[in-house]
Coordinates of C-alpha atoms in Angstrom, one line a residue:
X1 CA -16.1 -36.8 -7.6
X2 CA -18.0 -33.6 -8.5
X3 CA -16.3 -30.2 -8.7
X4 CA -19.3 -28.6 -7.1
X5 CA -18.6 -30.5 -3.9
X6 CA -15.8 -28.0 -3.3
X7 CA -17.6 -24.9 -4.3
X8 CA -18.6 -22.1 -1.8
X9 CA -19.9 -18.6 -2.0
X10 CA -17.4 -15.9 -1.3
X11 CA -19.0 -12.4 -1.3
X12 CA -17.2 -9.9 -3.4
X13 CA -17.1 -7.4 -0.6
X14 CA -15.0 -9.9 1.5
X15 CA -12.2 -9.8 -1.0
X16 CA -9.6 -7.2 0.0
X17 CA -8.5 -5.0 -2.9
X18 CA -5.5 -3.6 -1.0
X19 CA -2.9 -5.4 1.2
X20 CA -2.5 -4.5 4.8
X21 CA 0.3 -2.1 5.6
X22 CA 2.2 -4.8 7.6
X23 CA 2.5 -8.2 5.9
X24 CA 2.5 -10.2 9.1
X25 CA -0.7 -8.5 10.4
X26 CA -2.8 -10.7 8.0
X27 CA -5.2 -13.1 9.7
X28 CA -4.2 -16.8 10.2
X29 CA -6.6 -19.6 10.7
X30 CA -5.2 -22.5 12.7
X31 CA -6.8 -25.9 12.5
X32 CA -5.9 -28.6 15.1
X33 CA -6.0 -31.7 13.0
X34 CA -6.3 -34.1 16.0
X35 CA -9.4 -32.3 17.5
X36 CA -10.8 -30.2 14.7
X37 CA -10.6 -27.1 16.8
X38 CA -10.3 -23.8 15.0
X39 CA -8.4 -20.8 16.4
X40 CA -7.9 -17.4 14.9
X41 CA -4.5 -15.8 14.9
X42 CA -2.3 -13.3 13.1
X43 CA 0.7 -14.3 11.0
X44 CA 3.1 -12.7 13.6
X45 CA 1.9 -15.4 16.0
X46 CA 3.5 -18.1 13.8
X47 CA 6.7 -18.6 15.8
X48 CA 4.7 -19.6 18.8
X49 CA 2.7 -22.1 16.8
X50 CA 5.5 -24.0 15.1
X51 CA 7.4 -26.7 16.9
X52 CA 11.2 -26.3 17.3
X53 CA 13.0 -28.6 14.9
X54 CA 10.4 -28.1 12.2
X55 CA 11.7 -27.6 8.6
X56 CA 10.1 -24.6 7.0
X57 CA 10.1 -24.8 3.1
X58 CA 9.7 -21.7 1.0
X59 CA 9.2 -21.1 -2.7
X60 CA 11.7 -18.4 -3.7
X61 CA 10.3 -17.8 -7.2
X62 CA 10.0 -14.2 -8.2
X63 CA 7.1 -12.7 -10.2
X64 CA 7.9 -11.0 -13.5
X65 CA 5.8 -8.1 -14.8
X66 CA 4.2 -10.6 -17.2
X67 CA 1.2 -8.6 -18.4
X68 CA 1.6 -6.7 -21.7
X69 CA -0.9 -4.4 -23.2
X70 CA -0.9 -4.1 -27.0
X71 CA -2.7 -1.9 -29.5
X72 CA -4.3 -3.3 -32.6
X73 CA -4.4 -1.6 -36.0
X74 CA -8.0 -0.5 -35.3
X75 CA -7.0 1.1 -31.9
X76 CA -8.3 -1.6 -29.6
X77 CA -6.3 -2.8 -26.6
X78 CA -5.4 -6.4 -26.1
X79 CA -4.0 -7.9 -22.9
X80 CA -1.5 -10.8 -22.9
X81 CA -0.1 -12.7 -19.9
X82 CA 3.3 -14.0 -20.8
X83 CA 3.9 -17.5 -19.4
X84 CA 7.2 -18.8 -20.8
X85 CA 9.4 -18.1 -23.8
X86 CA 9.2 -21.2 -26.1
X87 CA 11.9 -19.9 -28.5
X88 CA 13.8 -16.6 -28.9
X89 CA 11.1 -13.9 -29.3
X90 CA 8.1 -16.2 -29.0
X91 CA 6.1 -16.4 -25.8
X92 CA 3.3 -18.8 -24.8
X93 CA 0.6 -16.7 -23.2
X94 CA -2.9 -16.3 -22.1
X95 CA -4.9 -13.6 -23.9
X96 CA -8.0 -11.7 -22.8
X97 CA -10.8 -12.3 -25.2
X98 CA -8.7 -15.1 -26.7
X99 CA -11.1 -16.0 -29.5
X100 CA -10.2 -12.7 -31.2
X101 CA -6.5 -13.4 -31.1
X102 CA -6.2 -15.6 -34.2
X103 CA -2.9 -16.3 -35.9
X104 CA -1.9 -13.3 -38.0
X105 CA -3.4 -10.7 -35.6
X106 CA -0.8 -7.9 -35.1
X107 CA -0.2 -5.4 -32.2
X108 CA 2.0 -2.6 -31.2
X109 CA 3.6 -2.7 -27.8
X110 CA 5.4 0.1 -25.8
X111 CA 9.0 0.8 -26.7
X112 CA 8.6 0.2 -30.4
X113 CA 8.0 -3.5 -30.2
X114 CA 5.6 -5.2 -32.6
X115 CA 3.9 -8.5 -32.1
X116 CA 2.0 -11.1 -34.1
X117 CA -0.1 -14.0 -32.9
X118 CA 1.4 -17.2 -34.5
X119 CA 0.3 -20.8 -34.8
X120 CA 2.0 -23.2 -32.3
X121 CA 4.9 -25.3 -33.5
X122 CA 3.4 -28.5 -32.1
X123 CA -0.1 -29.8 -33.0
X124 CA -1.1 -30.7 -29.4
X125 CA -1.1 -27.2 -27.9
X126 CA -4.1 -26.3 -25.7
X127 CA -6.5 -24.0 -27.6
X128 CA -6.8 -21.7 -24.6
X129 CA -3.2 -20.6 -25.1
X130 CA -1.8 -18.2 -27.7
X131 CA 1.7 -17.8 -29.0
X132 CA 3.0 -14.2 -29.5
X133 CA 6.1 -13.4 -31.5
X134 CA 7.7 -10.1 -30.6
X135 CA 10.1 -8.1 -32.7
X136 CA 12.6 -7.2 -31.5
X137 CA 12.7 -10.0 -28.9
X138 CA 12.1 -8.5 -25.4
X139 CA 14.3 -8.8 -22.3
X140 CA 13.5 -9.0 -18.6
X141 CA 14.5 -5.3 -18.5
X142 CA 11.9 -4.5 -21.1
X143 CA 9.2 -6.2 -19.0
X144 CA 10.4 -4.4 -15.9
X145 CA 9.9 -1.1 -17.7
X146 CA 6.8 -1.7 -19.7
X147 CA 5.1 -4.8 -18.2
X148 CA 2.4 -4.8 -15.6
X149 CA 2.1 -6.8 -12.3
X150 CA -0.1 -9.8 -13.0
X151 CA -2.5 -9.3 -10.1
X152 CA -5.1 -12.1 -9.5
X153 CA -8.4 -11.8 -11.3
X154 CA -10.3 -11.2 -8.0
X155 CA -8.3 -8.0 -7.6
X156 CA -10.3 -5.7 -9.8
X157 CA -8.3 -2.5 -9.5
X158 CA -5.4 -1.6 -11.9
X159 CA -1.9 -2.5 -10.7
X160 CA 0.1 0.3 -9.1
X161 CA 3.8 1.1 -8.5
X162 CA 3.6 -0.3 -5.0
X163 CA 2.4 -3.7 -6.3
X164 CA 5.8 -4.3 -7.9
X165 CA 7.2 -4.9 -4.4
X166 CA 4.2 -5.9 -2.4
X167 CA 3.2 -8.7 -4.8
X168 CA 6.5 -10.4 -4.2
X169 CA 7.6 -12.5 -1.2
X170 CA 10.4 -10.9 0.8
X171 CA 12.6 -13.9 -0.1
X172 CA 11.8 -13.9 -3.9
X173 CA 15.0 -14.6 -5.9
X174 CA 14.5 -16.7 -9.0
X175 CA 12.6 -14.7 -11.7
X176 CA 10.0 -16.7 -13.6
X177 CA 6.5 -16.7 -12.1
X178 CA 3.4 -15.4 -13.8
X179 CA 1.7 -15.0 -10.4
X180 CA 3.0 -14.9 -6.8
X181 CA 3.2 -18.0 -4.6
X182 CA 0.7 -16.2 -2.3
X183 CA 1.0 -18.1 0.9
X184 CA 4.4 -16.6 1.5
X185 CA 3.3 -13.0 1.0
X186 CA 2.5 -12.7 4.7
X187 CA 6.1 -13.6 5.9
X188 CA 8.6 -10.9 6.8
X189 CA 12.3 -11.0 7.5
X190 CA 11.6 -10.3 11.1
X191 CA 9.2 -13.2 11.3
X192 CA 11.6 -15.6 9.6
X193 CA 14.3 -14.6 12.0
X194 CA 12.0 -15.2 15.0
X195 CA 11.3 -18.7 13.6
X196 CA 15.0 -19.4 13.2
X197 CA 15.5 -18.2 16.8
X198 CA 12.9 -20.7 17.9
X199 CA 14.9 -23.6 16.4
X200 CA 13.0 -23.8 13.1
X201 CA 15.1 -24.7 10.0
X202 CA 14.4 -22.7 6.9
X203 CA 15.1 -23.9 3.3
X204 CA 14.1 -22.9 -0.2
X205 CA 13.1 -24.4 -3.5
X206 CA 11.7 -22.9 -6.7
X207 CA 8.5 -23.6 -8.6
X208 CA 7.6 -21.0 -11.2
X209 CA 3.9 -20.3 -10.9
X210 CA 2.0 -20.7 -14.1
X211 CA -1.4 -22.0 -15.3
X212 CA -1.1 -25.2 -13.3
X213 CA -1.5 -23.2 -10.1
X214 CA -4.0 -20.4 -11.1
X215 CA -6.3 -21.6 -13.9
X216 CA -9.7 -22.5 -12.5
X217 CA -11.2 -26.0 -12.6
X218 CA -14.0 -25.8 -15.2
X219 CA -14.8 -29.5 -15.6
X220 CA -17.8 -31.1 -13.8
X221 CA -15.8 -34.0 -12.6
X222 CA -12.6 -33.4 -10.6
X223 CA -10.7 -36.3 -12.4
X224 CA -11.4 -34.7 -15.8
X225 CA -9.3 -31.6 -14.9
X226 CA -6.0 -31.3 -16.7
X227 CA -3.2 -29.7 -14.7
X228 CA -0.6 -27.8 -16.8
X229 CA 3.1 -28.3 -16.2
X230 CA 5.2 -25.9 -14.2
X231 CA 9.0 -25.9 -13.9
X232 CA 10.7 -26.5 -10.5
X233 CA 14.2 -26.7 -9.1
X234 CA 15.2 -28.3 -5.8
X235 CA 18.8 -27.4 -4.6
X236 CA 20.9 -30.2 -3.2
X237 CA 21.0 -28.6 0.3
X238 CA 17.1 -28.4 0.4
X239 CA 16.7 -32.1 -0.6
X240 CA 19.2 -33.1 2.1
X241 CA 17.4 -30.9 4.7
X242 CA 14.0 -32.6 3.8
X243 CA 15.5 -36.1 3.9
X244 CA 17.3 -35.4 7.2
X245 CA 14.0 -34.1 8.7
X246 CA 12.2 -37.2 7.5
X247 CA 14.8 -39.6 8.9
X248 CA 14.6 -37.8 12.3
X249 CA 10.8 -37.7 12.4
X250 CA 10.7 -33.9 12.4
X251 CA 7.9 -32.0 10.8
X252 CA 8.1 -30.5 7.3
X253 CA 6.0 -27.3 7.0
X254 CA 5.4 -26.3 3.4
X255 CA 4.5 -22.7 2.8
X256 CA 1.8 -23.0 0.1
X257 CA 0.6 -25.5 -2.4
X258 CA 3.5 -24.8 -4.8
X259 CA 5.9 -26.2 -2.3
X260 CA 3.8 -29.2 -1.5
X261 CA 3.4 -30.1 -5.2
X262 CA 7.2 -29.7 -5.8
X263 CA 8.4 -31.9 -3.0
X264 CA 5.7 -34.5 -3.6
X265 CA 6.7 -34.6 -7.3
X266 CA 10.3 -35.0 -6.5
X267 CA 9.8 -38.1 -4.3
X268 CA 12.1 -40.9 -5.5
X269 CA 12.6 -44.3 -3.8
X270 CA 11.9 -43.1 -0.3
X271 CA 13.4 -39.6 -0.4
X272 CA 13.2 -36.2 -2.1
X273 CA 15.6 -35.9 -5.1
X274 CA 17.4 -32.7 -5.9
X275 CA 17.4 -31.2 -9.4
X276 CA 15.1 -29.6 -11.9
X277 CA 11.9 -30.9 -13.4
X278 CA 8.4 -30.2 -14.4
X279 CA 5.3 -31.1 -12.5
X280 CA 1.6 -31.4 -13.4
X281 CA 0.7 -33.1 -10.0
X282 CA -2.9 -32.6 -9.1
X283 CA -3.5 -33.3 -5.4
X284 CA -7.1 -34.3 -4.6
X285 CA -8.9 -36.5 -2.1
X286 CA -7.3 -39.9 -1.9
X287 CA -3.7 -38.6 -2.5
X288 CA -1.1 -40.2 -0.3
X289 CA 1.4 -37.7 1.0
X290 CA 5.0 -39.0 1.2
X291 CA 6.9 -36.1 2.7

């Protein structure tokens, strides 16, 4: 199956560069699967669209300020997106103009931190990644002070102070994502409370968003695309909630693809299993959903 079968043109002037003042004012397209009918709503209409008894699943991962800007000895600026710490002080990352970031390249970062690009420990690392060793090893507090919000590439403006809060879901808790699970950005505490009042059950799990979610597909054939692993955790209470809903024939409504991939990856012998894991699940035409 060709990747171009899923391509479409999105005019640049249709990509909003600033969020709406109210999260739940964002537009919501509703597709009736039985009839194919399309209706246009706002997110604050959601409680009237979801059946009572539905289980709503949220991804509570929190975005870290994962973009670091470093200065080279020649005065140039390099940008690194930190993905995960592979050992104390060493981070797997994506780098702008990655071909220039060869092992041995050095940079100075804010707060007196120095960095050097190092060769990966294993021999099978993807060449599009870089490994950055920082001295001294940085903390989450350092990133909060000196890092930048990792806005999506289609947002072409610099990040601002307001993005630190706005580019998080209102229920974000577990720090670790390099990008936001964006489907949940439109939900508010008031909207979630209205859903609960309607009889909708709400539960959370965690998938830390990384390159598996946001790297574009560059292969000509869909099946040739390699999904990168992302870490997830499903609490016992959430697994029980999903399995109870399944047994009762109630609907499970996943907020975003990260939630879908997590619960489908955790399917074991007819139910969703609690616990931590990593997933590289790639859902494409022909996939059989279990949950």
